[in-house]
Amino acid sequence: MRIRGIVAAVSLVGLLGSAACADEGMWLLTSPPTEVLRSRYGFEPTEAWLERMQKSAVRFSTGGSGSIVSKRGLVMTNHHVASEMLSKMSTESRNLLRDGFSAAAEADEIPCPDLELNVLWEIQDVTDRVNAGTADMSPADANAARRKAMATIEQEASERSGLLCQVVTLYQGARYHLYSYKKFTDVRLVFAPEETIAFFGGDTDNFEYPRFNLDVTFFRVYENGKPLVPEHHLEWSESGAAENELAFVFGHPGTTRRLYTVDHLKFVRDVQLPTRLAQIWRREVQLKTFSNRNDENARVAREDYFGIQNARKALTGQLEGLLDPAMMSDKARAEANLRAWVLADADRTAMWGSAWDDLADAQRKHAAFFRDRAMDLSSSHLFQTALHLVRMADELPKPSGERLREYRDSGLESLRFQLYSPAPVHAALEVETLKSGLSYMAETLGGDHPVVQLALAGKGPGARAEELVAGTALADVESRKRVAAGGSEAIATSSDPLIRLAAALDPALRAYRSKYEDTVESVERIGYAKIAGAKFAFEGDSVYPDATFTLRMSFGPIKSYEEAGAHVPAFTRLGGVFDRAAARHGEEGFALPASWIQAKDRINKDVPFNFVMCADIIGGNSGSPVVNRAGEVVGLIFDGNIQSLSWAFAYDDKQGRAVSVDARGIVEALKSVYRADALVKELTGK
Amino acid sequence: MRIRGIVAAVSLVGLLGSAACADEGMWLLTSPPTEVLRSRYGFEPTEAWLERMQKSAVRFSTGGSGSIVSKRGLVMTNHHVASEMLSKMSTESRNLLRDGFSAAAEADEIPCPDLELNVLWEIQDVTDRVNAGTADMSPADANAARRKAMATIEQEASERSGLLCQVVTLYQGARYHLYSYKKFTDVRLVFAPEETIAFFGGDTDNFEYPRFNLDVTFFRVYENGKPLVPEHHLEWSESGAAENELAFVFGHPGTTRRLYTVDHLKFVRDVQLPTRLAQIWRREVQLKTFSNRNDENARVAREDYFGIQNARKALTGQLEGLLDPAMMSDKARAEANLRAWVLADADRTAMWGSAWDDLADAQRKHAAFFRDRAMDLSSSHLFQTALHLVRMADELPKPSGERLREYRDSGLESLRFQLYSPAPVHAALEVETLKSGLSYMAETLGGDHPVVQLALAGKGPGARAEELVAGTALADVESRKRVAAGGSEAIATSSDPLIRLAAALDPALRAYRSKYEDTVESVERIGYAKIAGAKFAFEGDSVYPDATFTLRMSFGPIKSYEEAGAHVPAFTRLGGVFDRAAARHGEEGFALPASWIQAKDRINKDVPFNFVMCADIIGGNSGSPVVNRAGEVVGLIFDGNIQSLSWAFAYDDKQGRAVSVDARGIVEALKSVYRADALVKELTGK
């Protein structure tokens, strides 16, 4: 449940939710749920405790969470958060994703090509400055003005602190926070298990429970060529957590839509999710057939294939949730109550009353051009590179606040770090991806659409993709740098077919984006800010914002549940993985690695392996540490169960659960299976 | 390349094609390509030769072809044509599809539950009678009048001959032929190999070449409890065929669209194929995840899963063909020539000139409501049964000529044979299929669409599907018969939830069908009949009609080809399968069955296994016999290569080839691997 490109592309609109239900909430660390924790659990987090949690939490540029777990900069996350790096660091002869890795000493740790880690260091409310002067503007103009203000704020802050500074839109515009991050780019691989135990059960058991997954990977952060000595880190719990014990999750949930209007949810149900899923099903089949052609194809496509399967299962669960009339009628009832309360008073009506109809209108407009997204070929790594180069030439000469947001000064260093990554480009996969993207464009827009004709340039999708990949020099990092250094002159005169294609498509892509920003996004900002205002007034201000891939705190007890009349225990044990492997006799996803088969007699089979708890999480929380009241690591979030997938729209803890690897299971596996004694000592002190 | 439900659902519109290219043509046996055969190959088929071929050819109700190959009613077809039966005849403990079968003696042959075989016995031109009186009618009225005339002709013929009588629309209405078939329903399984050798290489090698597939199954036809003594059958060739030798294919090609107008092809490219493919990708992923859950799921879904994969690969190839600008511009040029010739003369213009615009208008209308197809849940076997029962109650009281065409008297016996089949219904697969269909309806039409609301009845797709399958009695054949016997009274009072659902959806399904027939099909009939008239006049009458799943003759030499600069030999050898299995080290689809591994040293590895030839075939030809000039069996069509997939729209023998099992390979495998000596003796006399 890492956020992946394909899922994150579902627009990251943050909204606010009410804390109606049990242990619901993805709380800002600046507004922790103090009252609930005190009254329900008798726990009061101190400032120091919160600061330690905040500064030990890590955000991964690949779309997940992690934490610093030693005083030599050791970082723990999930194997499936690390998998993109493991794939990039693999070659035909060294398959780190499949075979795992364990560094014998620090000198053996392997540098990652383009992994950036962020640690949230400072938080500042900048709402008034962002909104200054926008009151009487049109939605589109206000949007532009806010974007410009945000760029200025970020740039000033960055020049002052030297940190990575980002203004985050919370409560969809009711609040803007400036987040300043410490950024680390020298990150090295310390330990990863084999994929078959990290992702035991494969797609079949993904999002299911009980589970038996060693979904963990350790990296080490370096600074100036030496292991980082962090100001804060998390200690390892000696005893782990027990059933019904309260625990906390600190991580970076990606996107929730808890307070979408009913019409907006229907747009998601009837347009957005069906379109995304149709793309995902298509891609899953294509990647599977590509992989089946030979072993090397399977290796290079493994990471994309897993990402697609993961997205398919997550979005299928979301769609099922939206097609359940019970959830939709709950939403409709709550919305009707709020609207009735607003309309009962003339002032309230004047302030907030138009929001729902404005939003419905924006969604209708969005539905009418949603299919034009098919013009984007950015699932191809090479096309994405070409488009960045084309746009950098256009954007960088402008003042930072007037650029497309990803080219603002605050983000440029991170963008260049990705753009000039030495990670290998796989030509066969690129051809396949471009062919798929070109054909998808034609399937969606029709073969006679002018943009399709422009993209295909008189060839079929397969022949065109081959021509583009064979002809481009962009697989080479030095070529990219040369084009970037040449600016708009280099773009205008380049004969690289992918540069030419990106330059040809860019006007249509920009037009689509402007249309979205001006007729949908800007209206949503204002509409949801109004609804937020009404909700604050109606329900009080004990509310948390929808997820925005920024640091949040969740909490709840470790807890079993009932399913189809059966009791599902909270914990599984290490021994269980051998039973499940035997029951599924080594079918796809259920084959144990040799290391585990050999270690079978050494492993203490009673040690807890995975557990479930009630904390409110979502994609992006993968790799989040689970800590006890003392702030010690007791587990590692790696999944939610099927019933948690509808948490995208509404939290419900009847059956929905967050799924973790137990800290004790990690240590037992490191000791008994991998003999990684130095790593265990670094974690536990023993 | 058997026709399967999902492919055959692409409407079976027959058109005519011109014999411009080499060995092109799917010829009517009443109009064989005598001149070409004489001039190019010095061969003149006699009446007797053609009658023997016609009356030895067999059509399978499951969507494929076959031939009678012994004087005791032995019928040869492909394993993948037989697979639907093999699946129905399997149980959890006897997996005929996976493990194969070889009857030790006739008494051990296993009866098929619902396989119907047809042999074409008489052909009569009834064009004038069908068209009588329709000249001044509206398209919709003319359509209805023709349908009524066809029903009357069929019924009279059937009463006279006792045969299965069907009027076939050829050249899209330029001709109507009455085909009378001998029908056989006592069919028993004699021999089937294991699926892994029948379908060696699986989805990866499907539609590829070189190949190594023993894609053969033998049935035996019984009459009155005894093996059929046929009037005609095919002899087995002793020596097989050599490279460049002329050979013939007699089979039942399903659908081609060789002479669609350019606008109609664009409808196929931009609407029909993308919609069908999106459904197929979705279903492929769903069936795969369903199958992965446990072994029994995998067994019961195997046949659907293979069918979907096969359709996906076939339609992907078709779409690639249509997205190739070269093919489309050839089509456009030919169309422009014909139209220019028509418009150059006032009489021609009056007769035919409006056809292209009328057809373009029909396709525009069709595109606007094409998505409404999603209302049909007939991929669920139980829903299809319920809908038949509901409709039979409505239709059977009407005169035969006024009924929906599948309920005309001529087809009722076959329909009941299917409807009351004792083949097992798999509840888990039915729940999954209905859930998928209900969700697809919502994804396509939107959750608030009145038909979706009607179908879901206040539940989510999963809960609704479970309720329907748990509550219906239609899995039981006796229940079906009781409902059918009760007529409209039984339908009106039934509380069976699937009967209720089918009755509730039927008005919407009928409305969709009427809309299609009245605004699309009827216009196509008239428009294409005009274009056919123009083509006959412009090019002469040496033309063959587009495929209609009726008996045709194709021909051409056995011939190698060039691909990516390499020579692809015409023949593979039995030894090659061991090399390919070793190279792909037993990956999905490439594991040899134990019988072959054990027989490795006994097999003569130089015997030809598969071969390619230039004959013009398409889906539905699977199982067709390949015969030499003497009419002896030299092979068995089982596939076309990737390059042949665009034959749906245009024949091209540069690389496109039909793929066959070599008769010598069949005999060698039967002897050396399966020790099926009695079967070999029956085939070869030795």
XYZ file of C-alpha atoms in Angstrom, chain B residues 94-645:
552
model
C -11.437 -36.434 -12.848
C -9.800 -33.558 -14.701
C -10.141 -34.536 -18.381
C -9.058 -31.101 -19.578
C -5.756 -31.229 -17.718
C -5.020 -34.959 -17.792
C -6.430 -36.054 -21.154
C -8.230 -39.322 -21.910
C -7.832 -42.394 -24.068
C -10.692 -44.914 -24.344
C -9.408 -48.450 -24.205
C -12.464 -49.685 -26.128
C -15.669 -48.235 -27.580
C -17.529 -49.152 -24.414
C -15.252 -46.798 -22.462
C -15.983 -43.735 -24.600
C -17.577 -40.982 -22.486
C -20.836 -39.315 -23.639
C -20.750 -35.509 -23.949
C -23.498 -33.673 -22.049
C -24.529 -31.127 -24.687
C -22.386 -31.320 -27.805
C -24.231 -31.001 -31.107
C -22.512 -31.728 -34.421
C -23.888 -30.626 -37.800
C -23.052 -31.955 -41.240
C -24.169 -29.847 -44.208
C -26.366 -32.018 -46.405
C -28.290 -29.783 -48.833
C -27.884 -26.243 -50.186
C -30.601 -24.243 -51.951
C -30.733 -20.637 -53.150
C -33.867 -18.985 -51.672
C -32.982 -15.357 -52.345
C -36.085 -14.472 -54.320
C -38.457 -15.987 -51.787
C -36.796 -14.159 -48.881
C -36.928 -10.786 -50.617
C -40.430 -11.197 -52.047
C -42.530 -8.083 -51.474
C -39.924 -6.105 -49.517
C -38.919 -3.679 -52.288
C -41.024 -0.738 -51.134
C -40.841 -1.268 -47.395
C -38.917 0.758 -44.803
C -35.610 -0.834 -43.706
C -37.092 -2.013 -40.417
C -40.243 -3.442 -42.020
C -38.252 -5.164 -44.747
C -36.053 -6.700 -42.077
C -39.100 -8.068 -40.263
C -40.654 -9.394 -43.462
C -37.452 -11.190 -44.451
C -37.153 -12.691 -40.997
C -40.693 -14.018 -41.257
C -40.060 -15.457 -44.724
C -36.877 -17.140 -43.509
C -38.750 -18.769 -40.629
C -41.408 -20.095 -43.000
C -38.831 -21.467 -45.434
C -36.920 -23.155 -42.611
C -40.034 -24.675 -41.093
C -41.330 -26.070 -44.400
C -37.936 -27.484 -45.278
C -37.507 -29.047 -41.893
C -40.928 -30.672 -42.016
C -40.144 -32.035 -45.468
C -36.610 -33.348 -44.816
C -36.417 -33.815 -41.058
C -33.083 -32.001 -41.199
C -31.896 -28.928 -39.260
C -32.708 -26.115 -41.712
C -31.211 -22.613 -41.563
C -31.410 -19.737 -44.014
C -27.984 -18.123 -44.233
C -27.510 -14.483 -45.228
C -24.631 -14.324 -47.736
C -23.032 -11.266 -49.274
C -24.978 -9.393 -46.565
C -28.301 -9.876 -48.299
C -27.232 -10.184 -51.909
C -27.964 -13.903 -51.517
C -29.882 -16.131 -49.118
C -29.135 -19.862 -49.016
C -31.098 -22.559 -47.249
C -28.642 -24.921 -45.565
C -29.975 -28.259 -44.328
C -27.858 -30.152 -41.823
C -27.769 -33.643 -40.427
C -27.611 -33.190 -36.684
C -25.919 -35.471 -34.180
C -26.258 -35.186 -30.404
C -24.955 -38.539 -29.158
C -21.261 -37.746 -29.273
C -18.666 -39.495 -27.110
C -15.098 -38.742 -26.198
C -12.516 -41.153 -27.646
C -9.161 -39.490 -27.146
C -7.767 -36.215 -25.813
C -4.142 -35.451 -24.940
C -3.106 -33.518 -21.836
C -3.774 -29.784 -22.092
C -0.071 -28.957 -21.638
C 0.885 -30.666 -24.916
C -2.312 -29.715 -26.759
C -1.709 -26.080 -25.849
C 2.069 -26.234 -25.407
C 3.500 -22.728 -24.976
C 0.182 -21.467 -23.595
C -0.801 -17.879 -24.075
C 2.815 -16.954 -24.845
C 3.012 -19.082 -28.012
C -0.667 -18.810 -28.976
C -0.888 -17.270 -32.482
C 2.901 -17.590 -32.855
C 5.084 -19.795 -35.018
C 7.121 -22.080 -34.879
C 4.805 -24.245 -32.761
C 4.774 -27.693 -31.201
C 1.171 -28.470 -30.359
C -0.741 -31.743 -30.346
C -3.979 -29.784 -30.591
C -6.180 -32.751 -31.469
C -9.144 -34.579 -29.936
C -11.216 -37.441 -31.295
C -14.914 -37.972 -30.678
C -17.217 -40.639 -32.042
C -20.727 -39.981 -33.332
C -23.385 -42.501 -32.321
C -26.807 -43.055 -33.825
C -29.371 -45.190 -32.053
C -26.733 -46.212 -29.545
C -24.325 -47.481 -32.220
C -21.313 -45.871 -33.879
C -22.437 -43.952 -36.944
C -21.715 -45.552 -40.312
C -21.253 -42.365 -42.346
C -22.005 -42.039 -46.038
C -18.744 -40.169 -46.456
C -15.519 -39.815 -44.538
C -11.958 -38.671 -45.162
C -9.125 -41.125 -45.672
C -5.783 -40.614 -43.924
C -2.791 -39.728 -46.071
C 0.061 -42.169 -45.795
C 2.830 -39.787 -46.787
C 1.595 -36.391 -45.570
C 2.232 -33.201 -47.487
C 5.491 -31.628 -48.646
C 6.618 -28.023 -48.725
C 5.012 -26.051 -51.597
C 2.366 -28.738 -52.072
C -1.168 -27.476 -52.663
C -3.630 -28.360 -49.902
C -7.246 -27.543 -49.058
C -9.093 -26.573 -45.906
C -12.793 -27.339 -45.387
C -14.219 -25.628 -42.345
C -16.476 -23.024 -40.817
C -14.783 -19.616 -40.630
C -16.724 -17.420 -38.184
C -16.554 -13.752 -39.078
C -14.585 -11.581 -41.450
C -15.081 -7.899 -42.234
C -13.176 -7.759 -45.493
C -15.439 -5.309 -47.226
C -16.567 -3.023 -44.450
C -16.633 0.605 -45.520
C -13.848 2.787 -44.136
C -16.274 4.481 -41.748
C -17.452 1.111 -40.530
C -13.850 -0.016 -39.986
C -13.248 3.171 -38.004
C -16.237 2.303 -35.856
C -14.641 -1.101 -35.249
C -11.272 0.540 -34.528
C -12.506 3.359 -32.303
C -15.575 1.911 -30.587
C -16.160 -1.791 -30.977
C -12.672 -3.241 -30.480
C -11.606 -0.866 -27.677
C -14.832 -1.620 -25.805
C -14.496 -5.364 -26.300
C -10.824 -5.348 -25.366
C -11.464 -3.316 -22.227
C -13.988 -5.948 -21.212
C -11.570 -8.745 -22.031
C -8.605 -7.271 -20.109
C -10.878 -6.770 -17.113
C -12.216 -10.306 -17.297
C -8.771 -11.833 -17.808
C -7.495 -10.251 -14.606
C -10.626 -11.206 -12.699
C -10.539 -14.832 -13.828
C -6.838 -15.025 -13.012
C -7.318 -13.740 -9.463
C -10.359 -16.011 -9.030
C -8.288 -18.976 -10.225
C -5.381 -18.126 -7.957
C -7.550 -18.419 -4.868
C -7.597 -22.219 -4.930
C -7.199 -25.270 -7.164
C -10.905 -25.912 -7.623
C -11.496 -22.346 -8.759
C -8.651 -22.763 -11.232
C -10.220 -25.928 -12.586
C -13.737 -24.573 -13.086
C -12.529 -21.272 -14.564
C -9.851 -22.795 -16.820
C -11.980 -22.886 -19.938
C -13.295 -19.315 -19.550
C -9.796 -18.095 -18.772
C -8.291 -19.664 -21.846
C -11.137 -18.332 -23.978
C -10.557 -14.818 -22.715
C -6.801 -14.996 -23.287
C -7.384 -16.286 -26.791
C -9.855 -13.511 -27.564
C -7.517 -10.898 -26.113
C -4.657 -11.963 -28.330
C -6.867 -12.200 -31.422
C -8.533 -8.824 -30.954
C -5.254 -7.126 -30.030
C -3.909 -8.300 -33.371
C -7.016 -7.004 -35.140
C -6.724 -3.614 -33.467
C -3.059 -3.388 -34.422
C -4.070 -4.093 -37.986
C -6.641 -1.304 -37.972
C -4.209 1.161 -36.365
C -1.720 0.476 -39.149
C -2.166 3.409 -41.534
C -1.039 1.280 -44.492
C -4.020 -1.044 -44.268
C -6.494 1.759 -43.729
C -5.205 3.756 -46.676
C -5.433 0.696 -48.969
C -9.040 0.359 -47.906
C -9.691 4.054 -48.453
C -8.185 3.962 -51.931
C -10.239 0.956 -53.025
C -13.393 2.524 -51.624
C -12.730 5.838 -53.358
C -12.273 4.040 -56.670
C -15.539 2.174 -56.366
C -17.461 5.253 -55.250
C -16.003 7.330 -58.077
C -17.102 4.694 -60.562
C -20.613 4.633 -59.100
C -20.906 8.426 -59.070
C -19.707 8.699 -62.657
C -23.073 7.417 -63.864
C -26.574 8.613 -62.945
C -28.178 5.137 -62.933
C -25.419 3.691 -60.809
C -25.679 6.641 -58.481
C -29.419 6.151 -58.143
C -29.031 2.440 -57.462
C -26.035 2.389 -55.127
C -24.785 5.921 -54.482
C -26.345 6.459 -51.054
C -24.940 3.294 -49.450
C -21.751 4.725 -47.922
C -23.393 7.698 -46.251
C -26.293 5.570 -45.000
C -23.816 3.140 -43.449
C -21.741 5.920 -41.883
C -24.909 7.314 -40.344
C -25.842 3.894 -38.948
C -22.401 3.548 -37.346
C -22.656 6.997 -35.778
C -25.978 5.973 -34.260
C -24.555 2.667 -33.136
C -21.604 4.364 -31.415
C -24.029 6.494 -29.400
C -25.699 3.512 -27.714
C -22.994 0.859 -27.987
C -22.215 1.035 -24.279
C -25.757 -0.108 -23.442
C -24.565 -3.636 -24.229
C -23.302 -3.611 -20.662
C -26.899 -4.289 -19.521
C -26.549 -7.896 -20.646
C -25.515 -10.341 -17.902
C -25.466 -13.389 -20.191
C -21.849 -14.227 -19.434
C -23.456 -15.820 -16.376
C -24.718 -19.236 -17.380
C -27.540 -19.053 -14.822
C -28.683 -15.614 -15.947
C -28.659 -16.749 -19.561
C -30.804 -19.723 -18.568
C -33.239 -17.476 -16.708
C -33.478 -15.092 -19.655
C -34.187 -17.959 -22.071
C -36.978 -19.198 -19.816
C -38.493 -15.722 -19.510
C -38.337 -15.171 -23.248
C -39.593 -18.613 -24.201
C -42.706 -17.895 -22.152
C -43.227 -14.715 -24.175
C -42.167 -15.966 -27.576
C -43.394 -19.529 -28.004
C -47.088 -18.598 -28.097
C -46.365 -16.380 -31.159
C -46.158 -17.730 -34.758
C -42.610 -18.893 -35.464
C -41.878 -16.111 -37.965
C -42.706 -13.369 -35.468
C -40.479 -14.606 -32.671
C -36.979 -13.432 -31.766
C -34.899 -15.432 -34.188
C -33.344 -17.844 -31.666
C -36.820 -19.095 -30.710
C -37.916 -19.984 -34.246
C -39.112 -23.559 -34.589
C -36.072 -24.503 -36.677
C -33.701 -23.873 -33.770
C -35.820 -24.878 -30.782
C -34.583 -28.432 -30.501
C -30.953 -27.295 -30.389
C -31.817 -24.571 -27.883
C -33.542 -27.038 -25.565
C -30.609 -29.431 -25.899
C -28.382 -26.669 -24.479
C -30.924 -25.399 -21.948
C -31.514 -28.784 -20.360
C -27.879 -29.871 -20.413
C -26.863 -31.869 -17.360
C -23.442 -30.143 -17.383
C -22.578 -28.943 -13.875
C -23.071 -25.314 -12.842
C -20.238 -24.014 -10.656
C -21.721 -21.785 -7.961
C -18.487 -19.976 -7.035
C -17.791 -19.124 -10.668
C -21.392 -18.022 -11.191
C -21.183 -15.674 -8.195
C -17.928 -14.266 -9.532
C -19.303 -13.863 -13.060
C -22.509 -12.177 -11.920
C -20.626 -9.888 -9.568
C -18.349 -8.935 -12.418
C -21.275 -8.363 -14.788
C -23.232 -6.267 -12.293
C -20.203 -4.154 -11.507
C -19.410 -3.743 -15.211
C -22.925 -2.490 -15.795
C -22.443 0.113 -13.052
C -18.938 1.043 -14.240
C -20.227 1.543 -17.775
C -23.641 3.118 -17.267
C -23.073 4.803 -13.901
C -24.371 3.749 -10.498
C -27.536 5.849 -10.773
C -28.689 4.431 -14.135
C -32.202 3.017 -13.678
C -31.273 -0.390 -15.149
C -28.287 -0.606 -12.783
C -30.523 0.233 -9.836
C -32.992 -2.396 -11.015
C -30.266 -5.010 -11.319
C -28.549 -4.275 -8.011
C -31.830 -3.979 -6.073
C -30.275 -1.954 -3.260
C -27.162 -4.091 -2.781
C -23.533 -3.906 -3.858
C -22.549 -6.176 -6.809
C -20.915 -8.802 -4.572
C -23.782 -9.118 -2.108
C -26.326 -9.104 -4.934
C -24.515 -11.854 -6.857
C -24.356 -14.044 -3.773
C -28.035 -13.553 -3.090
C -28.962 -14.441 -6.674
C -26.927 -17.631 -6.860
C -27.860 -18.786 -3.364
C -31.551 -18.201 -4.053
C -32.027 -19.682 -7.519
C -33.161 -23.205 -8.303
C -32.009 -23.003 -11.932
C -28.811 -24.959 -11.388
C -31.147 -27.953 -11.395
C -32.288 -29.113 -14.854
C -35.668 -30.384 -13.615
C -36.428 -26.934 -12.202
C -35.697 -25.393 -15.587
C -38.052 -27.849 -17.270
C -40.793 -27.128 -14.737
C -40.532 -23.380 -15.297
C -40.505 -23.872 -19.075
C -43.545 -26.139 -18.902
C -45.434 -23.550 -16.844
C -45.175 -20.859 -19.539
C -45.928 -17.220 -18.774
C -47.973 -18.148 -15.697
C -44.916 -19.831 -14.148
C -42.746 -16.832 -14.965
C -45.206 -14.327 -13.544
C -45.564 -16.194 -10.254
C -41.962 -17.400 -9.848
C -40.096 -16.137 -6.793
C -36.780 -17.397 -8.141
C -34.537 -14.307 -7.864
C -32.839 -14.944 -11.211
C -36.161 -15.339 -13.013
C -37.282 -12.100 -11.385
C -34.056 -10.360 -12.423
C -34.258 -11.615 -16.011
C -37.906 -10.570 -16.240
C -37.057 -7.148 -14.844
C -34.151 -6.586 -17.256
C -35.798 -8.081 -20.346
C -37.676 -4.930 -21.432
C -34.417 -2.938 -21.440
C -32.547 -5.738 -23.223
C -35.273 -6.026 -25.865
C -35.332 -2.269 -26.338
C -31.571 -2.276 -26.938
C -31.916 -5.104 -29.423
C -34.753 -3.445 -31.329
C -32.784 -0.228 -31.500
C -29.825 -2.110 -32.939
C -31.903 -4.074 -35.428
C -34.019 -1.131 -36.583
C -31.363 1.584 -36.793
C -28.181 -0.363 -37.529
C -28.664 -3.898 -38.773
C -31.500 -3.141 -41.189
C -29.583 -0.202 -42.675
C -26.471 -2.364 -42.986
C -28.410 -5.064 -44.836
C -29.608 -2.600 -47.446
C -26.399 -0.563 -47.632
C -24.110 -3.546 -48.015
C -26.446 -5.201 -50.500
C -26.056 -2.039 -52.600
C -22.298 -2.056 -52.246
C -22.299 -5.730 -53.158
C -24.286 -4.889 -56.263
C -21.826 -2.173 -57.221
C -18.868 -4.470 -56.625
C -20.339 -7.287 -58.704
C -20.861 -4.805 -61.520
C -17.450 -3.164 -61.153
C -15.234 -6.203 -60.571
C -17.165 -9.136 -62.012
C -18.716 -11.934 -59.960
C -15.666 -14.015 -59.013
C -16.119 -13.072 -55.375
C -16.665 -14.967 -52.142
C -18.896 -13.831 -49.278
C -17.485 -12.798 -45.909
C -17.350 -15.611 -43.349
C -20.630 -16.595 -41.634
C -19.725 -19.760 -39.648
C -20.880 -21.865 -42.571
C -18.914 -24.359 -44.668
C -16.206 -22.898 -46.882
C -13.251 -24.111 -48.876
C -9.826 -22.455 -48.728
C -6.609 -23.484 -50.405
C -2.949 -22.685 -50.822
C 0.539 -24.164 -50.685
C 2.419 -25.230 -47.557
C 4.945 -22.439 -47.335
C 7.696 -20.965 -45.143
C 8.087 -17.198 -44.669
C 10.524 -14.499 -43.554
C 10.239 -12.607 -40.251
C 12.604 -9.964 -38.850
C 15.194 -11.030 -41.404
C 15.016 -14.703 -40.424
C 13.648 -17.691 -42.341
C 10.730 -19.409 -40.602
C 10.603 -22.991 -41.924
C 7.218 -24.432 -42.867
C 7.546 -27.554 -40.708
C 8.495 -28.195 -37.094
C 9.496 -31.669 -35.865
C 8.417 -33.654 -32.821
C 11.906 -33.337 -31.353
C 11.571 -29.576 -31.267
C 9.098 -29.647 -28.399
C 11.750 -31.040 -26.065
C 14.182 -28.291 -27.048
C 11.610 -25.559 -26.493
C 10.557 -27.000 -23.115
C 14.220 -27.044 -22.047
C 14.811 -23.481 -23.246
C 11.824 -22.153 -21.276
C 12.622 -24.447 -18.278
C 9.045 -25.354 -17.495
C 7.633 -21.854 -17.119
C 3.902 -21.223 -17.358
C 2.618 -23.096 -20.402
C 5.941 -24.802 -21.175
C 5.878 -27.852 -18.907
C 5.638 -31.132 -20.839
C 3.258 -33.792 -19.511
C 4.749 -36.848 -17.826
C 3.654 -39.071 -20.739
C 5.904 -37.165 -23.160
C 8.860 -37.060 -20.807
C 8.593 -40.821 -20.343
C 8.165 -41.439 -24.068
C 11.035 -39.176 -25.083
C 13.314 -41.963 -26.248
C 10.563 -43.824 -28.099
C 9.387 -40.843 -30.164
C 10.731 -40.444 -33.701
C 11.912 -36.851 -33.357
C 12.176 -36.229 -37.100
C 8.462 -36.683 -37.766
C 6.786 -33.376 -38.752
C 4.739 -31.936 -35.891
C 3.193 -28.628 -37.068
C 3.230 -26.777 -40.395
C 2.125 -23.500 -41.979
C 0.304 -22.860 -45.252
C -1.277 -19.985 -47.178
C -4.953 -20.986 -46.878
C -7.353 -18.174 -46.004
C -8.834 -18.993 -42.584
C -10.146 -17.244 -39.470
C -11.566 -18.067 -36.016
C -14.093 -20.900 -36.419
C -11.769 -22.784 -38.790
C -10.155 -24.475 -35.796
C -10.403 -28.220 -36.245
C -10.757 -28.019 -40.031
C -9.128 -30.903 -41.891
C -6.300 -30.071 -44.287
C -6.500 -32.413 -47.280
C -4.393 -33.082 -50.361
C -5.610 -33.288 -53.960
C -6.794 -36.813 -53.277
C -8.922 -35.510 -50.416
C -6.818 -37.348 -47.826
C -6.062 -35.836 -44.420
C -2.560 -34.357 -44.226
C -3.162 -31.968 -41.313
C -5.486 -30.293 -38.885
C -5.876 -26.481 -38.719
C -5.497 -25.181 -35.147
C -4.311 -21.590 -35.395
C -3.186 -18.670 -37.514
C 0.011 -16.784 -36.834
C 0.096 -13.203 -35.472
C 0.364 -11.813 -38.979
C -2.861 -13.559 -39.976
C -4.926 -11.759 -37.321
